[in-house]
Structure formats: C-alpha cells, structure tokens
GROMACS .gro file of C-alpha atoms in nm:
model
  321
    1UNK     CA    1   0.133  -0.978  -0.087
    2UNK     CA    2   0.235  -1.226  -0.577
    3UNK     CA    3   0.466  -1.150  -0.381
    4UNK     CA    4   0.672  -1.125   0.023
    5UNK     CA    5   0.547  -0.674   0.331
    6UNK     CA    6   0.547  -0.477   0.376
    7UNK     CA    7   0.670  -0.328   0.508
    8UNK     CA    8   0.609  -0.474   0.382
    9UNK     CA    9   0.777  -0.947   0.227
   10UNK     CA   10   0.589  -1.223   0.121
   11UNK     CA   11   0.544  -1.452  -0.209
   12UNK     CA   12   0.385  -1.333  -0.489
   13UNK     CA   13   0.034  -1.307  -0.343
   14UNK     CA   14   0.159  -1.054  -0.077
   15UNK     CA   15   0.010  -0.745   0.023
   16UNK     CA   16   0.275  -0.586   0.314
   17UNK     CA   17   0.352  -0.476   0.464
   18UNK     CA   18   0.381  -0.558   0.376
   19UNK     CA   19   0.693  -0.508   0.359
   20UNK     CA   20   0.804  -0.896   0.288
   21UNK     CA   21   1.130  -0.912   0.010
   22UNK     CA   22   1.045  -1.262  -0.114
   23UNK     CA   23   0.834  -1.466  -0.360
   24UNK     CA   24   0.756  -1.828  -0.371
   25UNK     CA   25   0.887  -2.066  -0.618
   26UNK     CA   26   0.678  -2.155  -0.966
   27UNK     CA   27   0.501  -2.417  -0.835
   28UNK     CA   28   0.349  -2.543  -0.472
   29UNK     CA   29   0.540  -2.791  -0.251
   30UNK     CA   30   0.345  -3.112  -0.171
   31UNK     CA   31   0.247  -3.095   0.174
   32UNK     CA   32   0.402  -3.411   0.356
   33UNK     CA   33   0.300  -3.556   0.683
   34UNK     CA   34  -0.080  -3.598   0.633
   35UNK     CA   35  -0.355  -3.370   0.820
   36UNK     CA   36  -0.124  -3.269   1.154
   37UNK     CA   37   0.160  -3.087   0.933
   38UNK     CA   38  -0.155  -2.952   0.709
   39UNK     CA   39  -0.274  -2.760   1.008
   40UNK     CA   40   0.028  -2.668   1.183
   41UNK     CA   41   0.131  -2.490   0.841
   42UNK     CA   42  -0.207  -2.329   0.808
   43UNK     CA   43  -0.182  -2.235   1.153
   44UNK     CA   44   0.184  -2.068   1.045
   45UNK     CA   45   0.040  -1.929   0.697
   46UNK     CA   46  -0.227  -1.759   0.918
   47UNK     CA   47  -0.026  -1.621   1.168
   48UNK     CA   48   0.235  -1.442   0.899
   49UNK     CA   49  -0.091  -1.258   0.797
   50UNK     CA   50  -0.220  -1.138   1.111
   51UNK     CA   51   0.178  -1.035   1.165
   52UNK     CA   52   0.159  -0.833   0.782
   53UNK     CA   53  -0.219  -0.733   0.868
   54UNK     CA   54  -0.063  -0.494   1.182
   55UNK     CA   55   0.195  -0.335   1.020
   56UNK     CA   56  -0.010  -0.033   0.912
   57UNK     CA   57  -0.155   0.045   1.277
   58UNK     CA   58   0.186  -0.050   1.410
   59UNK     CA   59   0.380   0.227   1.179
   60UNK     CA   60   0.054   0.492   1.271
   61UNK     CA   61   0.164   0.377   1.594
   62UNK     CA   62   0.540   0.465   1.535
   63UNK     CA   63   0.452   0.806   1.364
   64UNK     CA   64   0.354   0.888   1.732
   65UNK     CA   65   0.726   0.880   1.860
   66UNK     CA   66   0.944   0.914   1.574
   67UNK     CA   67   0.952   1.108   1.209
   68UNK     CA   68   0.867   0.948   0.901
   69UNK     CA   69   1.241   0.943   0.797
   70UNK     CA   70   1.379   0.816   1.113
   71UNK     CA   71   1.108   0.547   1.185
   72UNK     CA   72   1.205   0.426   0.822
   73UNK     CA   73   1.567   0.404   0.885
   74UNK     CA   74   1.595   0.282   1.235
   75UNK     CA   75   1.324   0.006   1.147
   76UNK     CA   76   1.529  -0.077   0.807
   77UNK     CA   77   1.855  -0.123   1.097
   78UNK     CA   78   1.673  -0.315   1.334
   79UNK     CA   79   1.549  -0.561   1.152
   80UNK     CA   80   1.894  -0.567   0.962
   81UNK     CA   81   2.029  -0.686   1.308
   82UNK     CA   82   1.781  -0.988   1.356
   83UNK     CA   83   1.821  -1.120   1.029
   84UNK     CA   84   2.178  -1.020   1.031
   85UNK     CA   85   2.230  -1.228   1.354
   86UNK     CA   86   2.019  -1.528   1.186
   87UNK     CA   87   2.260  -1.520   0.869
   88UNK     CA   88   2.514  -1.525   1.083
   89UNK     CA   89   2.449  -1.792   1.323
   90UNK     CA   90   2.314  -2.040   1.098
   91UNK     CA   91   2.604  -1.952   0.866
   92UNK     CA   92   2.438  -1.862   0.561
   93UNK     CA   93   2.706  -1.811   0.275
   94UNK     CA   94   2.711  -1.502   0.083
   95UNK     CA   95   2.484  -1.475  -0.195
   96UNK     CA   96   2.676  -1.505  -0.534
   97UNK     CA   97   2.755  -1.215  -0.742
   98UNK     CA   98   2.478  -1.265  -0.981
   99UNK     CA   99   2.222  -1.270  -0.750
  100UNK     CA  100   2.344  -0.924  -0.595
  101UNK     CA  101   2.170  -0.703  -0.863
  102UNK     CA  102   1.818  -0.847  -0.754
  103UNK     CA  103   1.879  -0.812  -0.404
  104UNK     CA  104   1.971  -0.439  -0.504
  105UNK     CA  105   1.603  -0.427  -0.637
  106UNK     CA  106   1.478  -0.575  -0.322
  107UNK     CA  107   1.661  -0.368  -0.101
  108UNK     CA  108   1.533  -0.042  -0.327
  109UNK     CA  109   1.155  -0.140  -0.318
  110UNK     CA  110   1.066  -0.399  -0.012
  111UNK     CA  111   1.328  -0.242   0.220
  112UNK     CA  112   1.325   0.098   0.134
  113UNK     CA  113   1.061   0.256  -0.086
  114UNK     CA  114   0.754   0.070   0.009
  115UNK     CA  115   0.830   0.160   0.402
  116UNK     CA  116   0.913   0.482   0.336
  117UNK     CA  117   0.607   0.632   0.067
  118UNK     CA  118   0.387   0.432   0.276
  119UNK     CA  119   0.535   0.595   0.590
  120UNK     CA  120   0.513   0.964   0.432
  121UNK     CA  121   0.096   0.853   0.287
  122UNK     CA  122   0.022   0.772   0.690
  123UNK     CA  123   0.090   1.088   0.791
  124UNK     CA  124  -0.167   1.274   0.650
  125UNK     CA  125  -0.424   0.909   0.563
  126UNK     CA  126  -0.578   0.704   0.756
  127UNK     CA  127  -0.472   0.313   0.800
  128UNK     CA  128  -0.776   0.212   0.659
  129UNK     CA  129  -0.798   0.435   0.340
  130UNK     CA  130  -0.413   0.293   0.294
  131UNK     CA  131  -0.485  -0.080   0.338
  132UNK     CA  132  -0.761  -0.044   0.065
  133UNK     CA  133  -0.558   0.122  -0.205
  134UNK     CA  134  -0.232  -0.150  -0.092
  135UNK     CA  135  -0.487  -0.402  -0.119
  136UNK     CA  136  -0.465  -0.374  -0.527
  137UNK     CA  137  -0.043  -0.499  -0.450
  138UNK     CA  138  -0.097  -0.864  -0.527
  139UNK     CA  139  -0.252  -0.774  -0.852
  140UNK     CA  140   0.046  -0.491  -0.928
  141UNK     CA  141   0.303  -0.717  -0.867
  142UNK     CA  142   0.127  -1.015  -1.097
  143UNK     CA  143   0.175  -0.771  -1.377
  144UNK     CA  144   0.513  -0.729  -1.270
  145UNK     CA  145   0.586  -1.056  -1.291
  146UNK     CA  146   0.442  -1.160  -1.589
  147UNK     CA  147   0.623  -0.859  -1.784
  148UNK     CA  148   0.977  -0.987  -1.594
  149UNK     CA  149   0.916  -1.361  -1.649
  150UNK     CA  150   0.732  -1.346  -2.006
  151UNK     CA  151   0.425  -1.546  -1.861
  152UNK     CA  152   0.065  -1.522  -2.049
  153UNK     CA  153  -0.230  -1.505  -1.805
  154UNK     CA  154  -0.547  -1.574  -1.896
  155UNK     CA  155  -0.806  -1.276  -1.986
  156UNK     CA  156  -1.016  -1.394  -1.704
  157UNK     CA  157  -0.649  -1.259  -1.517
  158UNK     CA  158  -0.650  -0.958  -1.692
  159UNK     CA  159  -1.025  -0.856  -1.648
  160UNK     CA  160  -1.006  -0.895  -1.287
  161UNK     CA  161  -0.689  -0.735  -1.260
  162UNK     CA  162  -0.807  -0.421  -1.427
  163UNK     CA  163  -1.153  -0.421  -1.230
  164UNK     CA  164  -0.930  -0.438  -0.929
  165UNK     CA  165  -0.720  -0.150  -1.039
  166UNK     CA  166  -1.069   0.014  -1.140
  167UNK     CA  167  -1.216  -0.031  -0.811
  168UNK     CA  168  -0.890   0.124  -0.587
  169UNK     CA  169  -0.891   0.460  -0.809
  170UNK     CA  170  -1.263   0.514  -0.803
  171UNK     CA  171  -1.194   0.478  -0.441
  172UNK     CA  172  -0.928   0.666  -0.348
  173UNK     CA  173  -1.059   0.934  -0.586
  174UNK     CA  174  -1.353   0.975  -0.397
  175UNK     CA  175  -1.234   0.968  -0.071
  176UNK     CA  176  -0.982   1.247  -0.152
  177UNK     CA  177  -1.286   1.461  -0.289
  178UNK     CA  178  -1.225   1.437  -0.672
  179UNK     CA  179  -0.834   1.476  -0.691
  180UNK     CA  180  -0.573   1.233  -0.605
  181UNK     CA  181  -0.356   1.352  -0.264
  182UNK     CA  182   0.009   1.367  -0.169
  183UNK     CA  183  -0.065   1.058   0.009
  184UNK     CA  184  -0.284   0.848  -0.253
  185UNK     CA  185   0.050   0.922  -0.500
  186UNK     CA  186   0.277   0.814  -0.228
  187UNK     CA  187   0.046   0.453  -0.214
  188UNK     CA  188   0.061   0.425  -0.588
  189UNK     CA  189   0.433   0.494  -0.609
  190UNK     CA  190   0.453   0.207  -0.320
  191UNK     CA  191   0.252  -0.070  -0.513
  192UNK     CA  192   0.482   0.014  -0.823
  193UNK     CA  193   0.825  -0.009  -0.605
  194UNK     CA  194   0.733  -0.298  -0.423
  195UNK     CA  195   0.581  -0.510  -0.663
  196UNK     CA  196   0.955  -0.447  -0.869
  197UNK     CA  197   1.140  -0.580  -0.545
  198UNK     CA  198   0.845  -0.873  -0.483
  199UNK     CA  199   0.909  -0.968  -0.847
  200UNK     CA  200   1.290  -0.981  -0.827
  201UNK     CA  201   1.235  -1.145  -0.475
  202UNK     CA  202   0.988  -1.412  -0.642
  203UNK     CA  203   1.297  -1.485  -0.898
  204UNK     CA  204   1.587  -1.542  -0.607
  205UNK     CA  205   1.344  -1.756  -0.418
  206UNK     CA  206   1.371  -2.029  -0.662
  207UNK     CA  207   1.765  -2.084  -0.561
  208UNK     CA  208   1.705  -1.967  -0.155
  209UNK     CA  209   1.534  -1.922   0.083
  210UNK     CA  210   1.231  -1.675   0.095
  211UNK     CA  211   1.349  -1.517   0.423
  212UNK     CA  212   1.749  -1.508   0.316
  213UNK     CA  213   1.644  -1.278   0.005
  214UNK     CA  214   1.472  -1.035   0.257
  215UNK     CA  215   1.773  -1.095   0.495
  216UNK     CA  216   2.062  -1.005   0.286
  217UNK     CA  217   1.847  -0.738   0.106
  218UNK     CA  218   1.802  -0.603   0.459
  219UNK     CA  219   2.216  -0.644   0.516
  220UNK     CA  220   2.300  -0.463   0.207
  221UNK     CA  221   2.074  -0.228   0.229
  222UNK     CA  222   2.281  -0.113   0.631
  223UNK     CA  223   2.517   0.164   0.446
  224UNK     CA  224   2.226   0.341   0.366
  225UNK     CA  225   1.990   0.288   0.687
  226UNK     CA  226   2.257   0.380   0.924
  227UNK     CA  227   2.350   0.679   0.808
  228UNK     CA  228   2.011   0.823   0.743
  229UNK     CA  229   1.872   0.640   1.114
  230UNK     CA  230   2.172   0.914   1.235
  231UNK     CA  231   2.088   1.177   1.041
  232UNK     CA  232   1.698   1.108   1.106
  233UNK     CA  233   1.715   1.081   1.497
  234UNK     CA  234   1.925   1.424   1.532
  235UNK     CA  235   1.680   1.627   1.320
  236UNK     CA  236   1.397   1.496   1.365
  237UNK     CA  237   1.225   1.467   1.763
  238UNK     CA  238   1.179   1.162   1.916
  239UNK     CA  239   0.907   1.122   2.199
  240UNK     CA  240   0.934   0.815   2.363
  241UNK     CA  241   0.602   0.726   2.400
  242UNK     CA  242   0.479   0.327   2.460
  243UNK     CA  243   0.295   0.356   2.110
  244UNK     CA  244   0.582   0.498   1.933
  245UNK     CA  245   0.844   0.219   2.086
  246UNK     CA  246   0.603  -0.051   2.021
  247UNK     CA  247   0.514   0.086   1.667
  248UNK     CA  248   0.873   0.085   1.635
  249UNK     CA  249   0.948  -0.296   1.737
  250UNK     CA  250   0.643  -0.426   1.567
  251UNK     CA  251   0.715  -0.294   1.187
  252UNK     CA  252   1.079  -0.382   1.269
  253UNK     CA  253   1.080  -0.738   1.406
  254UNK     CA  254   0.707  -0.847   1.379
  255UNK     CA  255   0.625  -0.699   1.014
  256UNK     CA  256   0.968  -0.717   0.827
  257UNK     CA  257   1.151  -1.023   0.981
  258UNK     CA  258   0.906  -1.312   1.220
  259UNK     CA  259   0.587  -1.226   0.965
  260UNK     CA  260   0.789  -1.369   0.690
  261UNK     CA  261   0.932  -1.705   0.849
  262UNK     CA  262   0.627  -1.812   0.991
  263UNK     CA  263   0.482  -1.758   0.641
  264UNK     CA  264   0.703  -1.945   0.451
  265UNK     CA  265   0.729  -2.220   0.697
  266UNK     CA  266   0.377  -2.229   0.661
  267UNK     CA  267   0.329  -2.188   0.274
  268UNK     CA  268   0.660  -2.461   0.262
  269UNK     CA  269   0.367  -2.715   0.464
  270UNK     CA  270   0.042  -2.601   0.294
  271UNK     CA  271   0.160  -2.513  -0.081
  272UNK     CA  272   0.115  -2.143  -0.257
  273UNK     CA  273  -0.277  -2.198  -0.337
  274UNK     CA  274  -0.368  -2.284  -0.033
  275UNK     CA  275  -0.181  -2.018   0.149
  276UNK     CA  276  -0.259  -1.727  -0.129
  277UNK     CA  277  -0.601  -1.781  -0.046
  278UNK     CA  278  -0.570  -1.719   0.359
  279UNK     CA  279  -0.392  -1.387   0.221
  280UNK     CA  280  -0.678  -1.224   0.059
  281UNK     CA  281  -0.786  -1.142   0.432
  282UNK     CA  282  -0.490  -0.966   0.477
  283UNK     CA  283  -0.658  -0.608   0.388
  284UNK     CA  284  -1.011  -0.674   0.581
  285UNK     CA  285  -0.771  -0.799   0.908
  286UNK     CA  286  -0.567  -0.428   0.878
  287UNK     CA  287  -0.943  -0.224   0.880
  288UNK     CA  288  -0.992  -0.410   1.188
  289UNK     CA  289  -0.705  -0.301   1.337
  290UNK     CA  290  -0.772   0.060   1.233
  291UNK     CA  291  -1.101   0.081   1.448
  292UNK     CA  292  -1.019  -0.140   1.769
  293UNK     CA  293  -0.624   0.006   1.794
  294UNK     CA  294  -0.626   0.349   1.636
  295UNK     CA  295  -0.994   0.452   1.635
  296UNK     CA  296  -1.037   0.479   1.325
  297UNK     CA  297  -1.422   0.512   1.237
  298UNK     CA  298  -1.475   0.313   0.859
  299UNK     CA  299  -1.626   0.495   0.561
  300UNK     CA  300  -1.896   0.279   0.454
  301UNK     CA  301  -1.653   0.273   0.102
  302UNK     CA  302  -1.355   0.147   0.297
  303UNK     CA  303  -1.490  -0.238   0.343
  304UNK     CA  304  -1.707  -0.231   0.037
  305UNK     CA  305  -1.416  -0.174  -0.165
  306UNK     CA  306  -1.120  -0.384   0.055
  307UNK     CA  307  -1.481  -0.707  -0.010
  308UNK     CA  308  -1.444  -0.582  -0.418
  309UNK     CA  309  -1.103  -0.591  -0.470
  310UNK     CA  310  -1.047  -0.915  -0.231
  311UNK     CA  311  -1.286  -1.111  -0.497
  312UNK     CA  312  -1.090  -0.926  -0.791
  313UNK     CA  313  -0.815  -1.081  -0.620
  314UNK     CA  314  -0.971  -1.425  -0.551
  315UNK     CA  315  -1.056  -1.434  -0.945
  316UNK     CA  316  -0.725  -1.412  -1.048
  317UNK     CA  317  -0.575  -1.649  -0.851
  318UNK     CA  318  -0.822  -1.887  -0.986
  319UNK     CA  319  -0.733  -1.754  -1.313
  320UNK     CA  320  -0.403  -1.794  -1.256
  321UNK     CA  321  -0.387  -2.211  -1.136
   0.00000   0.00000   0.00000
C-alpha cells in the first residue's frame, strides 16, 4: 500500500488503490488513550482498507459508463474538489517551494499513472487477476524506498521480496498463457509509477500531513485533469448507467480522498506495525469483491497466489521492524 491507493494513497505498506499519495513517517506514533483509542483506530485502519480493497470493482464498475481516459480525468477532478474544499476550509498554507518537486512525483504516479495503466489493464483483465499482480506494490515501493532513502534491509527483506516478485510473474505469466499481455505490462508499469510517487509521498509525510500530500498533489495535478476530463467526455461516450456513476463516485471520493483519512487517523492511533499488518488483507478483501459485485468466478491460482505473496509480504515487514 510501503506506501498511501490507489487509486490508488496510503503509507508505505499500501497496496491502492490504491491510489493513496502518502507514506507514514520513520517510525510509529505511541498510541495514547489506553484500549478505547486502540480500537477506535483499528476500527479506522480497517475501514481505509475495505475503502482501498473496492477500488478495483468500483473502477470495473466505472468502465461501464465512462472511457478509460475520461473516468481517469473526471475522477482525478473530483476528488481534486473534496480535498480542494478541505485545504481550503481548514486553511492549509501552501506547501513550500521545496516540497513542490515531490508533490510533482506524486501527482505523476499516485494521481495519474497508477489510475490510469490500471484503468487501461481493467479493460481487457479481470479485477481479480489485477489485485494479485498489485498485490506485489508494498514490496515495489520498499525497494523504492530503500534506493531513495539509502536504507539497508535485511536479506531476510530481500529474499521475500524477490519470492514475492517471483510468485506475481509466474502468475500472471500463466494466466496470460505463456506471454505477458497489454494489460499485465500496464500493472507492472503501475507498481513502478506508484511506488515512485508512494516513496516521494513517504518523504513529505514526515513535515505534513499524509492526506495534505495527496491533497495538494491532487490540486496541482487540476491543469492537467481538466483539460483532458473535457477532452475525454466529448470523445469518448458516456452511458449513465447506476454502476458507471457509482464506479465513478467511489474511486473518486471513497478510494482517493475518505480511504486515506480514515487510514491515517487510524495508523496516527494504532502505530505503522500494527496497521501494516491489517493491510496485507487488502488484496484477499478486492477477490472478494470480484465474485460477490462483478461475478467474477476465481482461478484456483488467483487466491493461492494473493495467500503467497500476502506471507512474502508479512515476512518482510517482520524483516523490516
């Protein structure tokens, strides 16, 4: 998720889609306030992932009623305008001038690649072959991050990250018959763009706010959305079906903008460890989705490898602390 979502923004653990803009800072907060706060911030942590879990179905969803291109952009603008509004009213100052490159990088890979390759990748796969090979994001963007902050994991890390990245190719490789498809390059462009802005996101979170580094990433990020949400709705048709308007809302409010403040409310209460490891359900939660919402019927190689690369995941983290 390391990381802050798709589709996806979350901290560095994320998987997104999420398509979340922000990490956490180096090291957990204390949780304060004994065993009441402890559960209402697990209760928070928890509900961020169902929100991140639904953005796949939701955007499948979406594909129903828009085009790939203007589902991306009108999303991008929508959830602009909440954030926007919640800059605004709580009178968040402009970030400095330093800190605009990494929102640039932010914008770039939470905002705008990661939505749109995994948009393009849903057209022609299934939500469930997608959340398995975006399950391996959490391990991409801790190699990000430890080539962008010169940090030394273990080789416990390293051997788990690679059987990870082992067990995604084998399986997108033989789900797509052999070769890799359009869509399985689109994912694996994805994890590489959004594990750049999760990284850059992780690095801003240390001086803000998670959810301002996906807000003003989502801001700057408006003289590109608006123009191509134009350009998108005229060329492209638009059915306005309930699962396309829904879709629609959902990726733009639910996945990219209420997912992540619940989340870091909730890590902010509960600490990074303890929050990471509610995440690793985060790919398991989306297949679920895929067969009661969409349809979707599971290859047996779907769960097996979203169980695989969850404990490749787990192993890290423990690697990692």
């Amino acid at each position: 998720m390391t990381a802050k979502n798709s589709a996806t923004g979350s901290p560095s653990i994320a998987v997104e889609g999420s398509t979340t803009g922000g990490e956490t800072p180096p090291s957990d907060p204390v949780p304060v306030g004994g065993a009441s706060r402890t559960r209402e911030g697990t209760l928070l942590a928890a509900l961020g992932i169902v929100c991140f879990s639904l953005t796949f179905p939701a955007t499948a969803w979406g594909l129903e009623g828009f085009g790939p291109w203007s589902l991306v952009a009108v999303r991008s603008v929508l959830a602009a305008l909440v954030a926007g509004g919640a800059l605004l009213a709580l009178r968040v100052p402009v970030p400095d001038r330093r800190h605009r490159g990494a929102l640039a990088v932010v914008g770039l890979g939470v905002v705008l690649g990661f939505p749109m390759l995994t948009t393009l990748a849903l057209q022609t796969s299934t939500t469930a072959h997608s959340a398995v090979v975006v399950g391996l994001l959490p391990l991409t963007t801790a190699v990000f991050s430890a080539v962008r902050t010169g940090n030394r994991p273990s080789r416990a890390f390293w051997a788990a990250a690679l059987a990870g990245a082992a067990v995604v190719i084998g399986f997108t490789v033989q789900q797509s018959g052999g070769v890799l498809s359009a869509a399985d390059l689109c994912l694996f462009g994805a994890l590489v763009v959004c594990a750049a802005g999760y990284t850059e996101g992780g690095r801003l979170a240390r001086e803000m706010p998670g959810w301002q580094v996906i807000g003003w990433a989502l801001v700057m990020c408006l003289p590109v959305t608006v123009p191509a949400a134009a350009v998108g709705l005229t060329f492209e048709p638009v059915r306005w079906t309930v699962h396309g308007v829904v879709g629609l809302l959902w990726v733009a409010v639910g996945s990219q903008f209420l997912g992540l403040l619940v989340w870091y409310r909730g890590m902010a209460a509960i600490g990074v460890a303890r929050a990471s490891q509610l995440q690793l359900a985060q790919p398991l939660l989306t297949l679920v989705w895929s067969v009661f919402l969409l349809g979707e019927v599971l290859p047996v190689a779907a769960p097996v490898a979203a169980v695989a690369v969850l404990v490749c995941i787990a192993v890290t983290q423990r690697a990692r602390s």
